[in-house]
Structure formats: structure tokens, C-alpha cells
mmCIF file of C-alpha atoms in Angstrom:
data_model
loop_
_atom_site.group_PDB
_atom_site.id
_atom_site.type_symbol
_atom_site.label_atom_id
_atom_site.label_comp_id
_atom_site.label_asym_id
_atom_site.label_seq_id
_atom_site.Cartn_x
_atom_site.Cartn_y
_atom_site.Cartn_z
ATOM 1 C CA UNK C 1 -16.300 3.391 -7.360
ATOM 2 C CA UNK C 2 -16.629 7.084 -7.286
ATOM 3 C CA UNK C 3 -14.941 9.308 -4.587
ATOM 4 C CA UNK C 4 -15.669 12.974 -3.580
ATOM 5 C CA UNK C 5 -12.749 14.876 -2.040
ATOM 6 C CA UNK C 6 -12.349 18.251 -0.829
ATOM 7 C CA UNK C 7 -9.121 18.826 -2.212
ATOM 8 C CA UNK C 8 -7.424 19.293 -5.755
ATOM 9 C CA UNK C 9 -6.233 15.843 -6.983
ATOM 10 C CA UNK C 10 -4.031 17.200 -9.677
ATOM 11 C CA UNK C 11 -2.182 19.793 -7.074
ATOM 12 C CA UNK C 12 -1.551 16.469 -4.858
ATOM 13 C CA UNK C 13 -0.575 14.561 -7.805
ATOM 14 C CA UNK C 14 1.987 17.328 -8.967
ATOM 15 C CA UNK C 15 3.443 17.620 -5.161
ATOM 16 C CA UNK C 16 3.757 13.768 -5.209
ATOM 17 C CA UNK C 17 5.457 14.131 -8.575
ATOM 18 C CA UNK C 18 7.861 17.099 -7.952
ATOM 19 C CA UNK C 19 8.494 17.277 -4.334
ATOM 20 C CA UNK C 20 8.792 13.360 -3.878
ATOM 21 C CA UNK C 21 9.063 11.073 -6.509
ATOM 22 C CA UNK C 22 11.557 13.250 -8.722
ATOM 23 C CA UNK C 23 13.184 14.493 -5.771
ATOM 24 C CA UNK C 24 14.219 11.023 -4.236
ATOM 25 C CA UNK C 25 14.994 9.405 -7.612
ATOM 26 C CA UNK C 26 17.227 12.129 -8.759
ATOM 27 C CA UNK C 27 20.348 9.998 -8.342
ATOM 28 C CA UNK C 28 19.034 7.292 -10.807
ATOM 29 C CA UNK C 29 18.551 10.114 -13.711
ATOM 30 C CA UNK C 30 21.401 8.540 -15.676
ATOM 31 C CA UNK C 31 19.993 4.831 -15.408
ATOM 32 C CA UNK C 32 18.655 3.437 -18.459
ATOM 33 C CA UNK C 33 15.385 2.376 -16.809
ATOM 34 C CA UNK C 34 15.021 5.677 -15.207
ATOM 35 C CA UNK C 35 12.312 6.930 -17.488
ATOM 36 C CA UNK C 36 10.331 3.753 -17.208
ATOM 37 C CA UNK C 37 10.367 3.375 -13.408
ATOM 38 C CA UNK C 38 9.066 6.929 -13.170
ATOM 39 C CA UNK C 39 6.472 6.752 -15.524
ATOM 40 C CA UNK C 40 5.274 3.621 -13.953
ATOM 41 C CA UNK C 41 5.417 5.164 -10.316
ATOM 42 C CA UNK C 42 3.444 8.179 -11.426
ATOM 43 C CA UNK C 43 0.982 5.931 -13.336
ATOM 44 C CA UNK C 44 0.462 4.225 -9.784
ATOM 45 C CA UNK C 45 0.110 7.245 -7.717
ATOM 46 C CA UNK C 46 -2.337 8.627 -10.187
ATOM 47 C CA UNK C 47 -4.393 5.520 -10.154
ATOM 48 C CA UNK C 48 -3.973 5.376 -6.200
ATOM 49 C CA UNK C 49 -5.372 8.814 -5.818
ATOM 50 C CA UNK C 50 -8.518 7.975 -8.121
ATOM 51 C CA UNK C 51 -9.131 4.892 -5.887
ATOM 52 C CA UNK C 52 -8.783 6.733 -2.510
ATOM 53 C CA UNK C 53 -5.364 5.276 -1.598
ATOM 54 C CA UNK C 54 -3.278 7.527 -0.044
ATOM 55 C CA UNK C 55 -0.269 5.955 1.349
ATOM 56 C CA UNK C 56 2.606 4.221 -0.171
ATOM 57 C CA UNK C 57 6.282 3.029 0.327
ATOM 58 C CA UNK C 58 8.782 4.265 -1.959
ATOM 59 C CA UNK C 59 12.114 2.299 -2.536
ATOM 60 C CA UNK C 60 15.222 3.869 -4.233
ATOM 61 C CA UNK C 61 17.536 1.158 -5.256
ATOM 62 C CA UNK C 62 20.944 1.495 -6.831
ATOM 63 C CA UNK C 63 19.311 0.592 -10.209
ATOM 64 C CA UNK C 64 15.805 1.657 -10.173
ATOM 65 C CA UNK C 65 12.593 2.420 -7.928
ATOM 66 C CA UNK C 66 9.692 0.598 -6.444
ATOM 67 C CA UNK C 67 6.617 2.072 -5.392
ATOM 68 C CA UNK C 68 4.144 -0.366 -2.876
ATOM 69 C CA UNK C 69 0.888 1.083 -2.279
ATOM 70 C CA UNK C 70 -0.264 0.207 1.391
ATOM 71 C CA UNK C 71 -3.529 -0.283 0.429
ATOM 72 C CA UNK C 72 -2.307 -3.696 -0.831
ATOM 73 C CA UNK C 73 -1.223 -6.919 0.734
ATOM 74 C CA UNK C 74 2.619 -7.101 0.766
ATOM 75 C CA UNK C 75 5.251 -8.970 2.831
ATOM 76 C CA UNK C 76 8.437 -7.435 4.100
ATOM 77 C CA UNK C 77 10.259 -10.188 2.251
ATOM 78 C CA UNK C 78 9.667 -8.120 -0.777
ATOM 79 C CA UNK C 79 12.465 -6.056 0.902
ATOM 80 C CA UNK C 80 15.047 -8.955 1.140
ATOM 81 C CA UNK C 81 17.413 -8.938 -1.883
ATOM 82 C CA UNK C 82 21.108 -8.061 -2.312
ATOM 83 C CA UNK C 83 22.238 -4.516 -1.058
ATOM 84 C CA UNK C 84 18.610 -3.549 0.325
ATOM 85 C CA UNK C 85 20.048 -2.448 3.541
ATOM 86 C CA UNK C 86 21.795 0.278 1.415
ATOM 87 C CA UNK C 87 18.554 1.188 -0.390
ATOM 88 C CA UNK C 88 16.734 4.381 0.759
ATOM 89 C CA UNK C 89 13.013 3.815 1.983
ATOM 90 C CA UNK C 90 10.244 6.541 2.147
ATOM 91 C CA UNK C 91 6.715 6.647 3.752
ATOM 92 C CA UNK C 92 4.567 8.971 1.736
ATOM 93 C CA UNK C 93 1.349 10.107 3.204
ATOM 94 C CA UNK C 94 -0.121 11.736 0.153
ATOM 95 C CA UNK C 95 -2.833 14.258 1.392
ATOM 96 C CA UNK C 96 -0.742 15.324 4.219
ATOM 97 C CA UNK C 97 2.200 15.941 1.823
ATOM 98 C CA UNK C 98 4.465 14.096 4.290
ATOM 99 C CA UNK C 99 7.358 11.785 3.557
ATOM 100 C CA UNK C 100 9.421 10.098 5.855
ATOM 101 C CA UNK C 101 12.516 8.380 5.870
ATOM 102 C CA UNK C 102 12.631 4.688 7.056
ATOM 103 C CA UNK C 103 15.254 2.013 7.976
ATOM 104 C CA UNK C 104 14.674 -1.312 6.127
ATOM 105 C CA UNK C 105 13.230 -2.661 9.361
ATOM 106 C CA UNK C 106 10.776 0.128 9.798
ATOM 107 C CA UNK C 107 9.996 -0.606 6.078
ATOM 108 C CA UNK C 108 9.189 -4.324 6.647
ATOM 109 C CA UNK C 109 7.232 -3.524 9.467
ATOM 110 C CA UNK C 110 4.982 -0.853 7.594
ATOM 111 C CA UNK C 111 4.570 -3.576 4.824
ATOM 112 C CA UNK C 112 3.557 -6.221 7.354
ATOM 113 C CA UNK C 113 1.144 -4.105 8.835
ATOM 114 C CA UNK C 114 -1.442 -4.493 5.772
ATOM 115 C CA UNK C 115 -4.140 -2.079 4.798
ATOM 116 C CA UNK C 116 -5.646 0.525 7.109
ATOM 117 C CA UNK C 117 -9.312 -0.203 8.314
ATOM 118 C CA UNK C 118 -10.437 3.647 7.855
ATOM 119 C CA UNK C 119 -11.279 2.956 4.167
ATOM 120 C CA UNK C 120 -14.222 0.803 5.161
ATOM 121 C CA UNK C 121 -17.743 1.943 6.484
ATOM 122 C CA UNK C 122 -18.615 1.293 10.122
ATOM 123 C CA UNK C 123 -22.126 -0.139 9.291
ATOM 124 C CA UNK C 124 -23.691 -3.294 10.677
ATOM 125 C CA UNK C 125 -21.342 -6.180 11.250
ATOM 126 C CA UNK C 126 -22.764 -7.998 8.454
ATOM 127 C CA UNK C 127 -22.433 -5.116 6.086
ATOM 128 C CA UNK C 128 -18.739 -4.314 7.420
ATOM 129 C CA UNK C 129 -17.924 -8.239 7.114
ATOM 130 C CA UNK C 130 -19.195 -8.238 3.528
ATOM 131 C CA UNK C 131 -17.136 -5.305 2.680
ATOM 132 C CA UNK C 132 -14.131 -6.921 3.908
ATOM 133 C CA UNK C 133 -14.543 -9.991 2.145
ATOM 134 C CA UNK C 134 -15.228 -7.960 -0.980
ATOM 135 C CA UNK C 135 -12.023 -6.054 -0.638
ATOM 136 C CA UNK C 136 -9.893 -9.103 -0.201
ATOM 137 C CA UNK C 137 -11.595 -11.120 -2.987
ATOM 138 C CA UNK C 138 -10.853 -8.294 -5.369
ATOM 139 C CA UNK C 139 -7.203 -8.667 -4.685
ATOM 140 C CA UNK C 140 -7.416 -11.884 -7.008
ATOM 141 C CA UNK C 141 -5.396 -14.029 -4.348
ATOM 142 C CA UNK C 142 -7.129 -17.361 -4.873
ATOM 143 C CA UNK C 143 -9.236 -19.077 -7.316
ATOM 144 C CA UNK C 144 -12.002 -19.495 -4.998
ATOM 145 C CA UNK C 145 -13.344 -16.289 -2.938
ATOM 146 C CA UNK C 146 -13.306 -15.952 0.737
ATOM 147 C CA UNK C 147 -16.490 -16.664 2.415
ATOM 148 C CA UNK C 148 -15.233 -15.732 5.944
ATOM 149 C CA UNK C 149 -12.394 -14.306 7.976
ATOM 150 C CA UNK C 150 -11.094 -17.666 8.736
ATOM 151 C CA UNK C 151 -10.705 -18.079 4.899
ATOM 152 C CA UNK C 152 -8.818 -14.738 4.593
ATOM 153 C CA UNK C 153 -6.653 -15.667 7.552
ATOM 154 C CA UNK C 154 -5.906 -19.114 5.367
ATOM 155 C CA UNK C 155 -5.216 -17.421 2.127
ATOM 156 C CA UNK C 156 -2.721 -15.015 4.206
ATOM 157 C CA UNK C 157 -0.932 -18.195 5.657
ATOM 158 C CA UNK C 158 -0.872 -19.987 2.564
ATOM 159 C CA UNK C 159 0.906 -17.067 0.551
ATOM 160 C CA UNK C 160 3.053 -16.210 3.432
ATOM 161 C CA UNK C 161 1.518 -12.632 3.752
ATOM 162 C CA UNK C 162 2.029 -11.296 7.180
ATOM 163 C CA UNK C 163 0.111 -7.936 6.036
ATOM 164 C CA UNK C 164 -3.257 -10.329 5.227
ATOM 165 C CA UNK C 165 -2.864 -12.198 8.797
ATOM 166 C CA UNK C 166 -2.378 -8.627 10.599
ATOM 167 C CA UNK C 167 -5.238 -7.056 8.548
ATOM 168 C CA UNK C 168 -7.699 -9.743 9.374
ATOM 169 C CA UNK C 169 -6.574 -9.723 13.272
ATOM 170 C CA UNK C 170 -7.425 -5.846 13.170
ATOM 171 C CA UNK C 171 -10.862 -6.637 11.731
ATOM 172 C CA UNK C 172 -11.655 -9.090 14.006
ATOM 173 C CA UNK C 173 -10.718 -6.668 16.883
ATOM 174 C CA UNK C 174 -12.465 -3.845 15.201
ATOM 175 C CA UNK C 175 -15.710 -6.197 14.962
ATOM 176 C CA UNK C 176 -15.664 -7.119 18.315
ATOM 177 C CA UNK C 177 -16.194 -3.407 19.473
ATOM 178 C CA UNK C 178 -19.160 -3.018 16.934
ATOM 179 C CA UNK C 179 -22.798 -3.527 18.166
#
């Protein structure tokens, strides 16, 4: 999938690297996994930019970092581990170069929200539904592809992913407003 953007991807990437990731992870520089964590985080950001994904949650733990793209389905349970109340949580909006410090509760709510709908075209209901099903099926959750929104809801329930359930509810509401 090719995207056209009216911004310099390299400049945005450098902002995320210098003014966000390296800044927020500076306290971990002596951690043995620091270089590896940063390399993975930067690789995820570069791939996200190339794929048109512009938001992520960044968790700075006492022993490393975790970057969760908000274009994926996650659960707030990913944030439940020992000491997680003392970690730092940041919501990064890449294109607008904004980062917001969050509480653990707010970070969990952000993860449970699921992907935003603005990355999908608003053609006919059928083309929109096809695009949504393709999006969910490309995530590789299940051996049998979802054929309907009901299947997507079932997969979300089976995998205990509130983000998928919330996403599908927003899709249903959006489709009610379509012609």
C-alpha cells in the first residue's frame, strides 16, 4: 500500500527519535537492554510512518520500554504487571509532534479504544465493510477469516480484546450514518 504525505517522513521520524524516544528513555541508558529497546522502538516508528499509522502509546518501565501502536488491537491488560503504577505512560501523536503524559488508567483506556476509523475510506457500505474486514483479517488473529462484523466481534470476545469490540461498535455506528 502506497501513501502520499505532504510532510517529510524523515524529519518527523527524527523528531520522534530525538525529542520523544531518546528524551523519555534517558533514565534507562545504563540498562543492558537499552540499545536493543531503542532499536526496536525506532524500527516500529519508521514502519508505522510508512504504513500511515501516526499514534502510539509509549511505556517507560524501570527495566525497559514498550511501544504499542494504536493502529493495532491491544488490551489494557498489557499494562498490568508488578510495579506498573510507577511506570511512565506517554501518548504520542506523531504528525502533530505532540506527546501527552498519561496515568496508567488513561493509558489503559487509550489501548482499549482500538484503532481510529479515519484511516478507512467512506465509500459505499459494502466497500467500507470489505475494507474493515480486510483490516481485521490482516491482523492474523484467527485461522478462519472474519466474514462479518459479528465474526470480528466474536474474535474480539474470544481473545478478550476490548479494543476490537470497541472498534467494531464504532464501525457499526458509522455504518448506520452511511447512505
